[in-house]
């Protein structure tokens, strides 16, 4: 089999995972870029980076980001057991749904405790985003294409972020009337779409072995 044929076969095998990753990482990019202006406005009423309260919003977003990263680190230890018991695709779908709720809640809640709760949900989803797609894709890789596996999976992470970076400025300016807050519910909707797609891949669990 030639190199082009190997790449084509690898892409065909990983295409379902690529679509889920696209929605997941697109949503995460929107979180990283737009959480500060949205939370600063919701929690402190800051409408501009030049407002004195905007710095408080940025500091609190730092707390939220630290929270979701910490939760992701802890929840990662629970994932293998959950994968074995319930299946990778079902668990991934469930936690992406939680992440979708957390992303949307960041734009809808104006209480610190509620926002922390949203960060916890995002952290649970983040742990699975960093692991479940690799588990699902691993069994689709033959020995001939194993060397390209990590590179292709990294493309699935980078491309949605590039697309979001190029497109969202125009979307906010022309479709959202310059408002940033709808971006996070949009991110939640994208992650929810990834959850639904993950449920459609339940047959892949039969080919996945979790150590």
Coordinates of N, CA and C in Angstrom, one line a residue:
X1 N 0.8 -1.2 0.0 CA 0.0 0.0 0.0 C 0.9 1.2 0.0
X2 N 0.6 2.2 -0.9 CA 1.4 3.4 -1.0 C 1.1 4.3 0.1
X3 N 1.9 5.4 0.3 CA 1.7 6.3 1.4 C 0.4 7.1 1.2
X4 N 0.0 7.5 0.0 CA -1.3 8.2 -0.2 C -2.4 7.3 0.2
X5 N -2.3 6.0 -0.1 CA -3.4 5.1 0.2 C -3.5 4.9 1.7
X6 N -2.3 4.8 2.4 CA -2.3 4.7 3.8 C -2.9 5.9 4.5
X7 N -2.6 7.1 4.0 CA -3.2 8.3 4.6 C -4.7 8.3 4.4
X8 N -5.1 7.9 3.2 CA -6.6 7.9 2.9 C -7.3 6.9 3.8
X9 N -6.7 5.7 4.0 CA -7.3 4.7 4.9 C -7.3 5.2 6.3
X10 N -6.3 5.9 6.8 CA -6.3 6.4 8.1 C -7.3 7.5 8.3
X11 N -7.5 8.4 7.3 CA -8.5 9.5 7.4 C -9.9 8.9 7.4
X12 N -10.1 7.8 6.6 CA -11.4 7.2 6.6 C -11.8 6.6 7.9
X13 N -10.8 6.0 8.6 CA -11.0 5.3 9.9 C -11.2 6.4 11.0
X14 N -10.5 7.5 10.9 CA -10.6 8.5 12.0 C -11.6 9.6 11.8
X15 N -12.2 9.6 10.6 CA -13.1 10.7 10.3 C -14.2 10.9 11.3
X16 N -14.9 9.9 11.8 CA -15.9 10.2 12.9 C -15.3 10.8 14.1
X17 N -14.1 10.4 14.5 CA -13.5 11.0 15.7 C -13.1 12.5 15.4
X18 N -12.7 12.7 14.2 CA -12.3 14.1 13.8 C -13.4 15.1 13.9
X19 N -14.6 14.6 13.5 CA -15.8 15.5 13.6 C -16.1 15.9 15.0
X20 N -16.1 14.9 15.9 CA -16.3 15.2 17.3 C -15.2 16.1 17.9
X21 N -14.0 15.9 17.5 CA -12.9 16.7 18.0 C -13.1 18.1 17.5
X22 N -13.6 18.3 16.2 CA -13.7 19.6 15.7 C -14.7 20.4 16.6
X23 N -15.8 19.9 16.9 CA -16.8 20.6 17.7 C -16.3 20.8 19.1
X24 N -15.6 19.9 19.7 CA -15.1 20.0 21.0 C -14.0 21.1 21.1
X25 N -13.0 21.1 20.2 CA -11.9 22.1 20.3 C -12.4 23.4 19.8
X26 N -13.3 23.5 18.9 CA -13.9 24.8 18.6 C -14.5 25.5 19.8
X27 N -15.3 24.7 20.5 CA -15.9 25.2 21.8 C -14.9 25.6 22.8
X28 N -13.9 24.8 23.0 CA -12.8 25.2 24.0 C -12.1 26.5 23.6
X29 N -11.8 26.6 22.3 CA -11.2 27.9 21.8 C -12.1 29.1 22.2
X30 N -13.4 29.0 22.0 CA -14.3 30.1 22.3 C -14.2 30.4 23.8
X31 N -14.1 29.3 24.6 CA -14.0 29.5 26.0 C -12.7 30.3 26.4
X32 N -11.6 29.9 25.8 CA -10.3 30.5 26.2 C -10.3 32.0 25.7
X33 N -10.9 32.3 24.6 CA -10.8 33.7 24.1 C -11.8 34.6 24.7
X34 N -13.1 34.1 24.9 CA -14.2 35.0 25.2 C -14.7 34.9 26.6
X35 N -14.1 34.0 27.5 CA -14.6 33.9 28.8 C -14.4 35.2 29.6
X36 N -13.2 35.8 29.4 CA -13.0 37.0 30.2 C -13.9 38.1 30.0
X37 N -14.1 38.6 28.7 CA -15.1 39.6 28.5 C -16.5 39.3 29.0
X38 N -16.9 38.0 28.8 CA -18.3 37.6 29.1 C -18.5 37.6 30.6
X39 N -17.5 37.0 31.3 CA -17.6 36.9 32.8 C -17.5 38.2 33.4
X40 N -16.6 39.1 32.9 CA -16.4 40.4 33.5 C -17.7 41.2 33.4
X41 N -18.4 41.1 32.3 CA -19.6 41.8 32.1 C -20.7 41.2 33.0
X42 N -20.8 39.9 33.0 CA -21.9 39.2 33.8 C -21.7 39.5 35.3
X43 N -20.5 39.4 35.8 CA -20.2 39.4 37.2 C -20.0 40.8 37.8
X44 N -19.3 41.6 37.0 CA -18.9 42.9 37.5 C -19.4 44.1 36.7
X45 N -20.1 43.8 35.6 CA -20.7 44.9 34.8 C -19.7 45.6 33.9
X46 N -18.6 45.0 33.7 CA -17.5 45.7 32.9 C -17.8 45.5 31.4
X47 N -17.9 46.5 30.7 CA -18.2 46.4 29.3 C -17.1 46.7 28.4
X48 N -15.9 47.0 29.0 CA -14.7 47.4 28.2 C -13.5 46.9 28.9
X49 N -12.4 46.5 28.2 CA -11.2 46.2 28.9 C -10.6 47.4 29.7
X50 N -11.1 48.6 29.4 CA -10.6 49.8 30.1 C -11.4 50.1 31.4
X51 N -12.5 49.3 31.6 CA -13.2 49.5 32.9 C -12.4 48.9 34.1
X52 N -12.5 49.6 35.2 CA -11.7 49.2 36.4 C -12.1 47.8 36.8
X53 N -13.4 47.4 36.6 CA -13.8 46.1 37.1 C -13.4 45.0 36.1
X54 N -12.9 45.3 34.9 CA -12.6 44.3 34.0 C -11.4 43.4 34.5
X55 N -10.5 44.1 35.2 CA -9.4 43.3 35.8 C -9.9 42.3 36.8
X56 N -10.9 42.7 37.6 CA -11.5 41.7 38.6 C -12.1 40.5 37.8
X57 N -12.7 40.8 36.7 CA -13.3 39.7 35.9 C -12.2 38.8 35.4
X58 N -11.1 39.4 34.9 CA -10.0 38.6 34.4 C -9.4 37.7 35.5
X59 N -9.3 38.3 36.7 CA -8.8 37.5 37.8 C -9.7 36.3 38.1
X60 N -11.0 36.6 38.1 CA -11.9 35.5 38.4 C -11.9 34.4 37.4
X61 N -11.7 34.8 36.1 CA -11.6 33.8 35.0 C -10.4 33.0 35.3
X62 N -9.3 33.6 35.8 CA -8.1 32.8 36.1 C -8.5 31.7 37.2
X63 N -9.3 32.0 38.1 CA -9.8 31.1 39.1 C -10.6 30.0 38.4
X64 N -11.5 30.4 37.5 CA -12.3 29.4 36.8 C -11.4 28.4 36.0
X65 N -10.4 29.0 35.3 CA -9.6 28.1 34.5 C -8.7 27.2 35.3
X66 N -8.3 27.7 36.5 CA -7.5 26.8 37.4 C -8.4 25.7 37.9
X67 N -9.7 26.0 38.2 CA -10.6 25.1 38.7 C -10.9 23.9 37.6
X68 N -11.1 24.3 36.4 CA -11.5 23.3 35.4 C -10.2 22.4 35.1
X69 N -9.1 23.0 35.1 CA -7.9 22.2 34.9 C -7.6 21.3 36.1
X70 N -7.8 21.7 37.3 CA -7.7 20.8 38.4 C -8.7 19.7 38.4
X71 N -9.9 20.0 38.1 CA -10.9 19.0 38.0 C -10.6 18.0 37.0
X72 N -10.1 18.5 35.8 CA -9.7 17.6 34.7 C -8.6 16.6 35.2
X73 N -7.7 17.1 35.9 CA -6.6 16.3 36.4 C -7.0 15.2 37.3
X74 N -8.0 15.5 38.2 CA -8.5 14.5 39.1 C -9.5 13.5 38.4
X75 N -10.3 14.0 37.5 CA -11.3 13.2 36.9 C -10.7 12.2 35.9
X76 N -9.5 12.6 35.4 CA -8.8 11.7 34.4 C -8.5 10.3 35.0
X77 N -8.3 10.3 36.4 CA -8.0 9.0 37.0 C -9.3 8.1 37.1
X78 N -10.4 8.7 37.0 CA -11.7 7.9 37.0 C -12.1 7.4 35.6
X79 N -11.6 8.0 34.6 CA -12.1 7.7 33.3 C -11.9 6.3 32.8
X80 N -10.7 5.7 33.1 CA -10.6 4.3 32.6 C -11.6 3.3 33.2
X81 N -11.9 3.5 34.5 CA -13.0 2.6 35.1 C -14.3 2.9 34.4
X82 N -14.6 4.2 34.2 CA -15.9 4.5 33.6 C -16.0 4.0 32.1
X83 N -14.9 4.1 31.4 CA -14.8 3.6 30.1 C -15.1 2.1 30.0
X84 N -14.5 1.3 30.9 CA -14.7 -0.1 31.0 C -16.1 -0.5 31.3
X85 N -16.7 0.3 32.2 CA -18.1 -0.1 32.7 C -19.2 0.3 31.7
X86 N -19.1 1.5 31.2 CA -20.2 2.1 30.4 C -19.9 2.2 28.9
X87 N -18.6 2.1 28.5 CA -18.2 2.3 27.1 C -17.7 3.7 26.9
X88 N -16.7 3.8 26.0 CA -16.0 5.1 25.8 C -16.9 6.1 25.2
X89 N -17.7 5.7 24.2 CA -18.5 6.6 23.5 C -19.6 7.2 24.4
X90 N -20.2 6.3 25.2 CA -21.3 6.8 26.1 C -20.8 7.7 27.1
X91 N -19.7 7.4 27.7 CA -19.1 8.3 28.7 C -18.7 9.6 28.1
X92 N -18.1 9.5 26.9 CA -17.6 10.8 26.3 C -18.9 11.6 26.0
X93 N -19.9 11.0 25.5 CA -21.1 11.8 25.2 C -21.7 12.4 26.4
X94 N -21.7 11.7 27.5 CA -22.3 12.2 28.8 C -21.5 13.4 29.3
X95 N -20.1 13.3 29.3 CA -19.3 14.4 29.8 C -19.3 15.6 28.9
X96 N -19.4 15.4 27.6 CA -19.5 16.5 26.7 C -20.8 17.3 26.9
X97 N -21.9 16.5 27.2 CA -23.1 17.2 27.6 C -23.0 18.1 28.8
X98 N -22.2 17.5 29.8 CA -21.9 18.3 31.0 C -21.1 19.6 30.6
X99 N -20.1 19.4 29.8 CA -19.3 20.5 29.4 C -20.1 21.6 28.6
X100 N -21.1 21.1 27.8 CA -22.0 22.0 27.1 C -22.8 22.9 28.1
X101 N -23.3 22.2 29.1 CA -24.0 23.0 30.1 C -23.1 24.0 30.8
X102 N -21.9 23.6 31.1 CA -21.0 24.5 31.8 C -20.6 25.7 31.0
X103 N -20.4 25.5 29.7 CA -20.0 26.6 28.8 C -21.2 27.5 28.7
X104 N -22.4 27.0 28.5 CA -23.5 27.9 28.4 C -23.8 28.7 29.7
X105 N -23.6 28.0 30.8 CA -23.8 28.6 32.1 C -22.9 29.8 32.4
X106 N -21.7 29.8 31.8 CA -20.8 30.9 32.1 C -21.4 32.2 31.5
X107 N -22.2 32.1 30.5 CA -22.8 33.4 30.0 C -24.2 33.7 30.6
X108 N -24.7 32.8 31.3 CA -26.1 32.9 31.8 C -26.1 33.2 33.3
X109 N -25.1 32.8 34.1 CA -25.1 32.9 35.5 C -24.3 34.1 35.9
X110 N -24.7 34.8 37.0 CA -24.0 36.0 37.5 C -23.6 35.8 39.0
X111 N -23.3 34.6 39.4 CA -23.0 34.3 40.8 C -21.7 33.5 40.8
X112 N -20.8 33.9 41.7 CA -19.5 33.2 41.7 C -19.6 31.7 41.9
X113 N -20.4 31.3 42.8 CA -20.6 29.8 43.0 C -21.1 29.1 41.8
X114 N -22.1 29.7 41.1 CA -22.6 29.1 39.9 C -21.5 29.0 38.8
X115 N -20.7 30.0 38.7 CA -19.7 30.0 37.7 C -18.6 28.9 38.0
X116 N -18.3 28.8 39.3 CA -17.4 27.7 39.7 C -17.9 26.3 39.4
X117 N -19.2 26.2 39.6 CA -19.9 24.9 39.2 C -19.8 24.7 37.7
X118 N -19.9 25.7 36.9 CA -19.8 25.6 35.5 C -18.3 25.1 35.1
X119 N -17.4 25.7 35.8 CA -16.0 25.3 35.6 C -15.7 23.9 35.9
X120 N -16.4 23.4 37.0 CA -16.3 21.9 37.3 C -16.8 21.1 36.2
X121 N -17.9 21.4 35.6 CA -18.5 20.7 34.5 C -17.6 20.7 33.3
X122 N -17.0 21.8 33.0 CA -16.1 22.0 31.9 C -14.9 21.1 32.1
X123 N -14.4 21.1 33.3 CA -13.2 20.3 33.7 C -13.4 18.8 33.4
X124 N -14.6 18.3 33.8 CA -15.0 16.9 33.6 C -14.9 16.6 32.1
X125 N -15.5 17.5 31.3 CA -15.5 17.3 29.8 C -14.1 17.4 29.3
X126 N -13.3 18.3 29.8 CA -11.9 18.5 29.3 C -11.1 17.2 29.5
X127 N -11.3 16.6 30.6 CA -10.5 15.3 30.9 C -10.8 14.3 29.8
X128 N -12.0 14.2 29.4 CA -12.4 13.2 28.4 C -12.0 13.6 27.0
X129 N -12.0 14.9 26.7 CA -11.6 15.4 25.4 C -10.1 15.1 25.2
X130 N -9.3 15.1 26.2 CA -7.9 14.8 26.1 C -7.6 13.3 26.0
X131 N -8.6 12.5 26.2 CA -8.3 11.0 26.3 C -9.2 10.2 25.4
X132 N -10.5 10.3 25.5 CA -11.4 9.4 24.9 C -11.2 9.4 23.4
X133 N -11.0 10.5 22.7 CA -10.8 10.4 21.2 C -9.6 9.5 20.8
X134 N -8.5 9.6 21.6 CA -7.3 8.8 21.4 C -7.6 7.3 21.6
X135 N -8.4 7.0 22.6 CA -8.7 5.6 22.9 C -9.6 5.1 21.7
X136 N -10.5 5.9 21.3 CA -11.4 5.4 20.2 C -10.6 5.3 18.9
X137 N -9.7 6.2 18.6 CA -9.0 6.2 17.4 C -7.9 5.1 17.4
X138 N -7.4 4.8 18.5 CA -6.2 3.9 18.6 C -6.5 2.6 17.9
X139 N -7.7 2.0 18.1 CA -8.0 0.7 17.5 C -8.2 0.8 16.0
X140 N -8.3 2.0 15.5 CA -8.5 2.2 14.0 C -7.2 2.3 13.3
X141 N -6.1 2.3 14.0 CA -4.8 2.5 13.4 C -4.1 1.2 13.2
X142 N -3.7 0.9 12.0 CA -3.0 -0.3 11.7 C -1.5 -0.1 12.0
X143 N -0.7 -1.1 12.0 CA 0.7 -1.0 12.2 C 1.4 -0.2 11.1
X144 N 0.8 -0.2 9.9 CA 1.4 0.6 8.8 C 1.2 2.1 9.0
X145 N 0.1 2.5 9.7 CA -0.2 3.9 9.8 C 0.1 4.4 11.2
X146 N 0.6 3.6 12.1 CA 0.8 4.0 13.5 C 1.7 5.2 13.6
X147 N 2.7 5.4 12.7 CA 3.6 6.5 12.8 C 3.0 7.8 12.5
X148 N 1.9 7.8 11.8 CA 1.1 9.0 11.4 C 0.0 9.4 12.4
X149 N -0.2 8.5 13.3 CA -1.4 8.6 14.2 C -1.4 9.9 15.0
X150 N -0.3 10.1 15.7 CA -0.3 11.3 16.6 C -0.4 12.6 15.8
X151 N 0.3 12.6 14.7 CA 0.3 13.8 13.8 C -1.1 14.1 13.3
X152 N -1.8 13.1 12.9 CA -3.2 13.3 12.4 C -4.1 13.7 13.6
X153 N -4.0 13.1 14.7 CA -4.8 13.5 15.9 C -4.5 15.0 16.3
X154 N -3.3 15.4 16.2 CA -3.0 16.8 16.5 C -3.6 17.7 15.5
X155 N -3.7 17.3 14.2 CA -4.4 18.1 13.2 C -5.8 18.3 13.6
X156 N -6.5 17.3 14.2 CA -7.8 17.4 14.6 C -8.0 18.4 15.8
X157 N -6.9 18.7 16.5 CA -7.0 19.7 17.6 C -6.7 21.1 17.0
X158 N -5.8 21.2 16.1 CA -5.3 22.5 15.6 C -6.3 23.2 14.7
X159 N -6.8 22.4 13.7 CA -7.7 22.9 12.6 C -8.9 23.6 13.2
X160 N -9.7 23.0 14.1 CA -10.8 23.8 14.6 C -10.5 25.1 15.3
X161 N -9.3 25.1 16.0 CA -9.0 26.4 16.6 C -8.6 27.5 15.6
X162 N -7.9 27.0 14.5 CA -7.6 28.0 13.4 C -8.9 28.5 12.8
X163 N -9.8 27.6 12.5 CA -11.1 28.0 11.9 C -11.8 28.9 12.8
X164 N -11.9 28.7 14.1 CA -12.5 29.6 15.1 C -11.9 30.9 15.1
X165 N -10.5 30.9 15.1 CA -9.8 32.2 15.2 C -10.1 33.1 13.9
X166 N -10.2 32.4 12.8 CA -10.4 33.2 11.5 C -11.9 33.7 11.4
X167 N -12.8 32.9 11.9 CA -14.2 33.1 11.6 C -15.0 33.9 12.7
X168 N -14.6 33.8 14.0 CA -15.5 34.3 15.0 C -15.5 35.8 15.1
X169 N -14.4 36.5 14.7 CA -14.5 37.9 14.7 C -15.6 38.5 13.7
X170 N -15.6 37.8 12.6 CA -16.7 38.2 11.6 C -18.1 37.9 12.1
X171 N -18.2 36.7 12.7 CA -19.5 36.3 13.3 C -20.0 37.2 14.3
X172 N -19.1 37.6 15.2 CA -19.5 38.6 16.3 C -19.9 39.9 15.7
X173 N -19.1 40.4 14.8 CA -19.4 41.7 14.2 C -20.6 41.8 13.3
X174 N -20.9 40.7 12.6 CA -21.9 40.8 11.6 C -23.2 40.0 11.9
X175 N -23.1 39.0 12.8 CA -24.2 38.2 13.1 C -24.7 38.4 14.5
X176 N -23.8 38.8 15.4 CA -24.2 38.9 16.8 C -24.2 40.3 17.3
X177 N -24.2 41.3 16.4 CA -24.3 42.7 16.7 C -23.2 43.2 17.7
X178 N -22.0 42.6 17.6 CA -20.9 43.0 18.4 C -20.9 42.5 19.8
X179 N -21.9 41.6 20.1 CA -22.0 41.1 21.5 C -21.2 39.8 21.6
X180 N -20.5 39.7 22.7 CA -19.6 38.5 22.9 C -20.3 37.4 23.7
X181 N -21.3 37.8 24.6 CA -21.9 36.8 25.5 C -22.5 35.6 24.7
X182 N -23.1 35.7 23.5 CA -23.7 34.6 22.9 C -22.7 33.5 22.4
X183 N -21.4 33.9 22.4 CA -20.4 33.0 21.9 C -20.3 31.8 22.8
X184 N -20.4 32.0 24.1 CA -20.3 30.8 25.0 C -21.5 29.8 24.9
X185 N -22.7 30.3 24.8 CA -23.8 29.3 24.5 C -23.5 28.6 23.2
X186 N -23.0 29.4 22.2 CA -22.6 28.7 20.9 C -21.6 27.6 21.2
X187 N -20.6 27.9 22.0 CA -19.6 26.9 22.3 C -20.3 25.7 23.0
X188 N -21.3 26.0 23.9 CA -22.0 24.9 24.5 C -22.8 24.1 23.5
X189 N -23.4 24.7 22.5 CA -24.1 24.0 21.5 C -23.2 23.1 20.6
X190 N -22.0 23.6 20.3 CA -21.1 22.8 19.5 C -20.6 21.6 20.3
X191 N -20.4 21.8 21.6 CA -20.0 20.6 22.4 C -21.2 19.6 22.6
X192 N -22.4 20.1 22.6 CA -23.6 19.2 22.7 C -23.7 18.5 21.4
X193 N -23.4 19.1 20.3 CA -23.4 18.4 19.0 C -22.3 17.3 19.0
X194 N -21.2 17.5 19.6 CA -20.2 16.5 19.7 C -20.7 15.3 20.6
X195 N -21.4 15.6 21.6 CA -22.0 14.6 22.5 C -23.0 13.7 21.7
X196 N -23.8 14.3 20.9 CA -24.7 13.5 20.0 C -24.0 12.6 19.0
X197 N -23.0 13.2 18.4 CA -22.2 12.4 17.5 C -21.5 11.2 18.2
X198 N -21.0 11.5 19.4 CA -20.4 10.4 20.1 C -21.3 9.2 20.4
X199 N -22.6 9.5 20.6 CA -23.5 8.4 20.8 C -23.7 7.6 19.6
X200 N -23.5 8.3 18.4 CA -23.7 7.6 17.1 C -22.6 6.6 16.9
X201 N -21.5 6.7 17.7 CA -20.3 5.8 17.4 C -20.3 4.7 18.5
X202 N -21.4 4.4 19.0 CA -21.4 3.4 20.1 C -20.8 2.0 19.6
X203 N -20.9 1.7 18.3 CA -20.3 0.5 17.8 C -18.8 0.4 17.9
X204 N -18.2 1.6 18.0 CA -16.7 1.6 18.1 C -16.2 1.0 19.5
X205 N -17.1 1.0 20.5 CA -16.7 0.5 21.8 C -16.4 -1.0 21.7
X206 N -17.0 -1.7 20.7 CA -16.7 -3.1 20.6 C -15.3 -3.4 20.1
X207 N -14.6 -2.3 19.6 CA -13.3 -2.5 19.0 C -12.3 -1.8 19.9
X208 N -12.7 -1.3 21.1 CA -11.8 -0.6 22.0 C -11.5 -1.4 23.2
X209 N -10.2 -1.5 23.5 CA -9.8 -2.2 24.7 C -9.1 -1.2 25.6
X210 N -9.6 -1.0 26.8 CA -9.1 0.0 27.7 C -8.2 -0.8 28.7
X211 N -7.0 -0.4 28.8 CA -6.1 -1.1 29.7 C -6.4 -0.8 31.2

